[in-house]
mmCIF file of N, CA and C in Angstrom:
data_model
loop_
_atom_site.group_PDB
_atom_site.id
_atom_site.type_symbol
_atom_site.label_atom_id
_atom_site.label_comp_id
_atom_site.label_asym_id
_atom_site.label_seq_id
_atom_site.Cartn_x
_atom_site.Cartn_y
_atom_site.Cartn_z
ATOM 1 N N MET A 1 38.146 53.324 71.450
ATOM 2 C CA MET A 1 37.884 52.970 72.787
ATOM 3 C C MET A 1 38.503 51.806 73.245
ATOM 4 N N GLN A 2 37.918 50.959 72.465
ATOM 5 C CA GLN A 2 38.153 49.546 72.815
ATOM 6 C C GLN A 2 39.771 48.987 72.656
ATOM 7 N N VAL A 3 40.489 49.781 71.824
ATOM 8 C CA VAL A 3 41.820 49.375 71.745
ATOM 9 C C VAL A 3 42.745 49.917 72.445
ATOM 10 N N PHE A 4 42.628 51.120 73.057
ATOM 11 C CA PHE A 4 43.371 52.101 74.076
ATOM 12 C C PHE A 4 42.955 52.328 75.096
ATOM 13 N N GLY A 5 41.624 51.871 75.479
ATOM 14 C CA GLY A 5 40.923 52.248 76.673
ATOM 15 C C GLY A 5 41.860 51.612 77.995
ATOM 16 N N GLY A 6 42.494 52.552 78.882
ATOM 17 C CA GLY A 6 43.120 52.029 80.076
ATOM 18 C C GLY A 6 44.503 51.701 79.658
ATOM 19 N N LYS A 7 44.762 52.106 78.495
ATOM 20 C CA LYS A 7 46.213 51.796 78.127
ATOM 21 C C LYS A 7 47.360 52.833 78.306
ATOM 22 N N PHE A 8 46.387 54.284 78.633
ATOM 23 C CA PHE A 8 47.629 55.150 78.639
ATOM 24 C C PHE A 8 48.132 55.465 79.962
ATOM 25 N N ASP A 9 48.135 54.752 80.972
ATOM 26 C CA ASP A 9 48.580 54.689 82.388
ATOM 27 C C ASP A 9 49.711 53.935 82.691
ATOM 28 N N PHE A 10 50.642 54.874 82.906
ATOM 29 C CA PHE A 10 52.041 54.247 83.219
ATOM 30 C C PHE A 10 52.452 54.483 84.614
ATOM 31 N N GLU A 11 53.126 53.510 85.213
ATOM 32 C CA GLU A 11 53.729 53.322 86.548
ATOM 33 C C GLU A 11 54.542 54.616 86.828
ATOM 34 N N ASP A 12 55.347 55.319 85.865
ATOM 35 C CA ASP A 12 56.306 56.010 86.261
ATOM 36 C C ASP A 12 55.457 57.443 86.526
ATOM 37 N N THR A 13 54.760 57.637 86.099
ATOM 38 C CA THR A 13 53.951 59.195 86.099
ATOM 39 C C THR A 13 53.080 59.032 87.253
ATOM 40 N N SER A 14 52.876 60.065 87.868
ATOM 41 C CA SER A 14 51.744 59.993 89.319
ATOM 42 C C SER A 14 50.408 60.507 88.570
ATOM 43 N N ASP A 15 50.411 61.609 87.823
ATOM 44 C CA ASP A 15 49.159 62.249 87.484
ATOM 45 C C ASP A 15 48.844 61.475 85.942
ATOM 46 N N LYS A 16 47.381 61.602 85.410
ATOM 47 C CA LYS A 16 46.818 60.650 84.388
ATOM 48 C C LYS A 16 47.131 61.719 83.350
ATOM 49 N N ILE A 17 47.282 61.092 82.220
ATOM 50 C CA ILE A 17 47.385 61.877 80.801
ATOM 51 C C ILE A 17 45.946 62.562 80.648
ATOM 52 N N ARG A 18 45.812 63.773 80.250
ATOM 53 C CA ARG A 18 44.488 64.172 79.899
ATOM 54 C C ARG A 18 43.810 63.762 78.705
ATOM 55 N N SER A 19 44.854 63.248 77.629
ATOM 56 C CA SER A 19 44.253 62.900 76.384
ATOM 57 C C SER A 19 44.311 61.537 76.493
ATOM 58 N N ASN A 20 43.228 60.502 76.862
ATOM 59 C CA ASN A 20 43.086 59.422 76.940
ATOM 60 C C ASN A 20 41.811 58.912 76.370
ATOM 61 N N PHE A 21 41.675 57.191 76.294
ATOM 62 C CA PHE A 21 40.358 56.708 75.658
ATOM 63 C C PHE A 21 39.832 55.836 76.864
ATOM 64 N N ASP A 22 39.509 56.291 77.965
ATOM 65 C CA ASP A 22 39.068 55.510 78.904
ATOM 66 C C ASP A 22 37.773 55.519 79.381
ATOM 67 N N SER A 23 37.008 56.621 78.776
ATOM 68 C CA SER A 23 35.762 56.609 78.594
ATOM 69 C C SER A 23 35.295 57.158 77.521
ATOM 70 N N PHE A 24 34.056 56.999 76.924
ATOM 71 C CA PHE A 24 33.406 57.679 75.727
ATOM 72 C C PHE A 24 33.707 59.171 75.442
ATOM 73 N N TRP A 25 33.526 59.605 76.462
ATOM 74 C CA TRP A 25 33.459 61.399 76.393
ATOM 75 C C TRP A 25 35.104 61.628 76.222
ATOM 76 N N GLN A 26 36.166 60.989 76.869
ATOM 77 C CA GLN A 26 37.294 61.327 76.908
ATOM 78 C C GLN A 26 37.867 60.895 75.715
ATOM 79 N N SER A 27 37.297 59.778 75.104
ATOM 80 C CA SER A 27 37.499 59.220 73.612
ATOM 81 C C SER A 27 37.377 60.193 72.615
ATOM 82 N N LEU A 28 35.976 60.622 72.702
ATOM 83 C CA LEU A 28 35.364 61.661 71.643
ATOM 84 C C LEU A 28 36.361 63.020 71.677
ATOM 85 N N LEU A 29 36.796 63.525 72.880
ATOM 86 C CA LEU A 29 37.619 64.733 73.085
ATOM 87 C C LEU A 29 39.254 64.228 72.540
ATOM 88 N N THR A 30 39.433 63.205 72.478
ATOM 89 C CA THR A 30 40.786 62.676 72.160
ATOM 90 C C THR A 30 40.735 62.732 70.645
ATOM 91 N N VAL A 31 39.774 61.903 70.115
ATOM 92 C CA VAL A 31 39.740 62.052 68.525
ATOM 93 C C VAL A 31 39.635 63.462 68.012
ATOM 94 N N PHE A 32 38.760 64.287 68.698
ATOM 95 C CA PHE A 32 38.508 65.616 67.997
ATOM 96 C C PHE A 32 39.831 66.461 68.116
ATOM 97 N N GLN A 33 40.776 66.121 69.123
ATOM 98 C CA GLN A 33 42.107 66.580 69.423
ATOM 99 C C GLN A 33 42.887 66.370 68.287
ATOM 100 N N ILE A 34 42.766 64.661 67.882
ATOM 101 C CA ILE A 34 43.942 64.568 66.719
ATOM 102 C C ILE A 34 43.360 65.198 65.538
ATOM 103 N N LEU A 35 42.149 64.956 65.183
ATOM 104 C CA LEU A 35 41.557 65.739 64.004
ATOM 105 C C LEU A 35 41.757 66.986 63.637
ATOM 106 N N THR A 36 41.913 67.936 64.756
ATOM 107 C CA THR A 36 41.918 69.061 64.960
ATOM 108 C C THR A 36 43.696 69.502 64.766
ATOM 109 N N GLY A 37 44.279 68.826 64.922
ATOM 110 C CA GLY A 37 45.915 68.617 64.969
ATOM 111 C C GLY A 37 46.148 69.302 66.190
ATOM 112 N N GLU A 38 45.641 69.402 67.195
ATOM 113 C CA GLU A 38 46.338 69.904 68.174
ATOM 114 C C GLU A 38 47.059 69.076 69.105
ATOM 115 N N ASP A 39 48.174 69.100 68.837
ATOM 116 C CA ASP A 39 49.293 68.168 69.635
ATOM 117 C C ASP A 39 49.267 66.738 69.572
ATOM 118 N N TRP A 40 48.618 66.534 68.316
ATOM 119 C CA TRP A 40 48.234 65.081 68.015
ATOM 120 C C TRP A 40 49.404 63.934 68.322
ATOM 121 N N ASN A 41 50.460 64.329 67.809
ATOM 122 C CA ASN A 41 51.568 63.599 67.775
ATOM 123 C C ASN A 41 51.980 62.939 69.480
ATOM 124 N N ALA A 42 51.843 64.193 70.236
ATOM 125 C CA ALA A 42 52.015 63.589 71.483
ATOM 126 C C ALA A 42 51.088 62.139 71.874
ATOM 127 N N VAL A 43 49.888 62.363 71.462
ATOM 128 C CA VAL A 43 49.036 61.432 71.507
ATOM 129 C C VAL A 43 49.207 60.079 70.883
ATOM 130 N N MET A 44 49.983 60.100 69.803
ATOM 131 C CA MET A 44 50.101 59.134 69.118
ATOM 132 C C MET A 44 51.658 58.492 69.778
ATOM 133 N N TYR A 45 52.573 59.319 70.261
ATOM 134 C CA TYR A 45 53.656 58.617 71.179
ATOM 135 C C TYR A 45 53.353 57.875 72.193
ATOM 136 N N VAL A 46 52.352 58.316 73.050
ATOM 137 C CA VAL A 46 51.797 57.849 74.034
ATOM 138 C C VAL A 46 51.092 56.673 73.651
ATOM 139 N N GLY A 47 50.569 56.286 72.346
ATOM 140 C CA GLY A 47 49.811 55.291 72.202
ATOM 141 C C GLY A 47 50.726 54.141 71.579
ATOM 142 N N ILE A 48 52.027 54.836 71.223
ATOM 143 C CA ILE A 48 53.231 53.792 70.657
ATOM 144 C C ILE A 48 53.750 53.358 71.887
ATOM 145 N N GLU A 49 54.041 53.868 72.954
ATOM 146 C CA GLU A 49 54.603 53.454 74.224
ATOM 147 C C GLU A 49 53.700 52.798 74.864
ATOM 148 N N ALA A 50 52.471 52.695 75.090
ATOM 149 C CA ALA A 50 50.968 51.852 75.420
ATOM 150 C C ALA A 50 51.161 50.665 75.173
ATOM 151 N N TYR A 51 52.026 50.253 73.694
ATOM 152 C CA TYR A 51 51.675 49.017 73.015
ATOM 153 C C TYR A 51 53.104 48.557 72.781
ATOM 154 N N GLY A 52 54.073 49.134 73.553
ATOM 155 C CA GLY A 52 55.504 48.524 73.828
ATOM 156 C C GLY A 52 56.425 49.156 72.904
ATOM 157 N N GLY A 53 56.251 50.289 72.119
ATOM 158 C CA GLY A 53 57.145 51.037 71.469
ATOM 159 C C GLY A 53 57.300 50.439 70.081
ATOM 160 N N VAL A 54 58.383 51.003 69.205
ATOM 161 C CA VAL A 54 58.248 51.030 67.942
ATOM 162 C C VAL A 54 58.697 49.265 67.738
ATOM 163 N N SER A 55 59.106 48.681 68.536
ATOM 164 C CA SER A 55 59.703 47.513 68.192
ATOM 165 C C SER A 55 58.634 46.125 68.474
ATOM 166 N N SER A 56 57.423 46.774 69.181
ATOM 167 C CA SER A 56 56.502 45.808 69.150
ATOM 168 C C SER A 56 55.038 46.029 68.275
ATOM 169 N N TYR A 57 53.797 46.103 68.877
ATOM 170 C CA TYR A 57 52.599 46.266 68.345
ATOM 171 C C TYR A 57 52.588 47.748 68.090
ATOM 172 N N GLY A 58 53.378 48.631 68.685
ATOM 173 C CA GLY A 58 53.358 50.425 68.977
ATOM 174 C C GLY A 58 53.410 50.897 67.407
ATOM 175 N N VAL A 59 53.940 50.035 66.498
ATOM 176 C CA VAL A 59 53.781 50.385 65.318
ATOM 177 C C VAL A 59 52.527 50.537 64.437
ATOM 178 N N LEU A 60 51.757 49.638 64.907
ATOM 179 C CA LEU A 60 50.455 49.508 64.604
ATOM 180 C C LEU A 60 49.547 50.610 65.020
ATOM 181 N N ALA A 61 49.898 50.812 66.462
ATOM 182 C CA ALA A 61 49.308 52.400 67.046
ATOM 183 C C ALA A 61 49.533 53.504 66.253
ATOM 184 N N CYS A 62 51.141 53.611 65.551
ATOM 185 C CA CYS A 62 51.467 54.783 64.846
ATOM 186 C C CYS A 62 50.698 54.822 63.745
ATOM 187 N N VAL A 63 50.472 53.662 62.980
ATOM 188 C CA VAL A 63 49.526 53.725 61.770
ATOM 189 C C VAL A 63 48.417 53.948 62.024
ATOM 190 N N TYR A 64 47.378 53.475 63.230
ATOM 191 C CA TYR A 64 46.324 54.036 63.280
ATOM 192 C C TYR A 64 46.034 55.516 63.461
ATOM 193 N N PHE A 65 46.978 56.107 64.419
ATOM 194 C CA PHE A 65 46.800 57.198 64.483
ATOM 195 C C PHE A 65 47.191 58.546 63.452
ATOM 196 N N ILE A 66 48.095 57.954 62.363
ATOM 197 C CA ILE A 66 48.275 58.913 60.925
ATOM 198 C C ILE A 66 47.319 58.236 60.100
ATOM 199 N N ILE A 67 46.883 57.609 59.950
ATOM 200 C CA ILE A 67 45.467 57.086 59.199
ATOM 201 C C ILE A 67 44.355 58.153 59.890
ATOM 202 N N LEU A 68 44.061 58.145 60.969
ATOM 203 C CA LEU A 68 42.920 59.118 61.621
ATOM 204 C C LEU A 68 43.334 60.537 61.180
ATOM 205 N N PHE A 69 44.328 60.863 61.405
ATOM 206 C CA PHE A 69 44.736 62.129 61.094
ATOM 207 C C PHE A 69 44.573 62.518 59.707
ATOM 208 N N ILE A 70 45.051 62.124 58.641
ATOM 209 C CA ILE A 70 45.144 62.203 57.405
ATOM 210 C C ILE A 70 43.845 62.086 57.022
ATOM 211 N N CYS A 71 42.969 61.072 57.355
ATOM 212 C CA CYS A 71 41.727 61.050 56.949
ATOM 213 C C CYS A 71 40.673 61.970 57.451
ATOM 214 N N GLY A 72 40.796 62.200 58.525
ATOM 215 C CA GLY A 72 40.353 63.120 59.247
ATOM 216 C C GLY A 72 40.400 64.800 58.720
ATOM 217 N N ASN A 73 41.566 65.039 58.259
ATOM 218 C CA ASN A 73 41.877 66.231 57.739
ATOM 219 C C ASN A 73 41.107 66.304 56.098
ATOM 220 N N CYS A 74 41.120 65.265 55.591
ATOM 221 C CA CYS A 74 40.720 65.336 54.356
ATOM 222 C C CYS A 74 39.039 65.232 54.363
ATOM 223 N N ILE A 75 38.419 64.916 55.477
ATOM 224 C CA ILE A 75 37.083 64.926 55.387
ATOM 225 C C ILE A 75 36.790 66.312 56.010
ATOM 226 N N LEU A 76 37.138 66.719 57.151
ATOM 227 C CA LEU A 76 37.324 68.035 57.631
ATOM 228 C C LEU A 76 37.591 69.232 56.742
#
């Protein structure tokens, strides 16, 4: 929540993305969505774009989501 909170808002879209990290409950639901594998890659791509794409810190966001998905599926 501290890393991605408020970062999933883009100027070119008028409606807010449902999977975000703006509040504790939305963060909990988004992490649950990633752990269950329900369209987790779309959340990952939004996280990459929120940090400047693949040529910037977006690569670290990509690594975070992949580790979360793999470790979460091993535990669940």
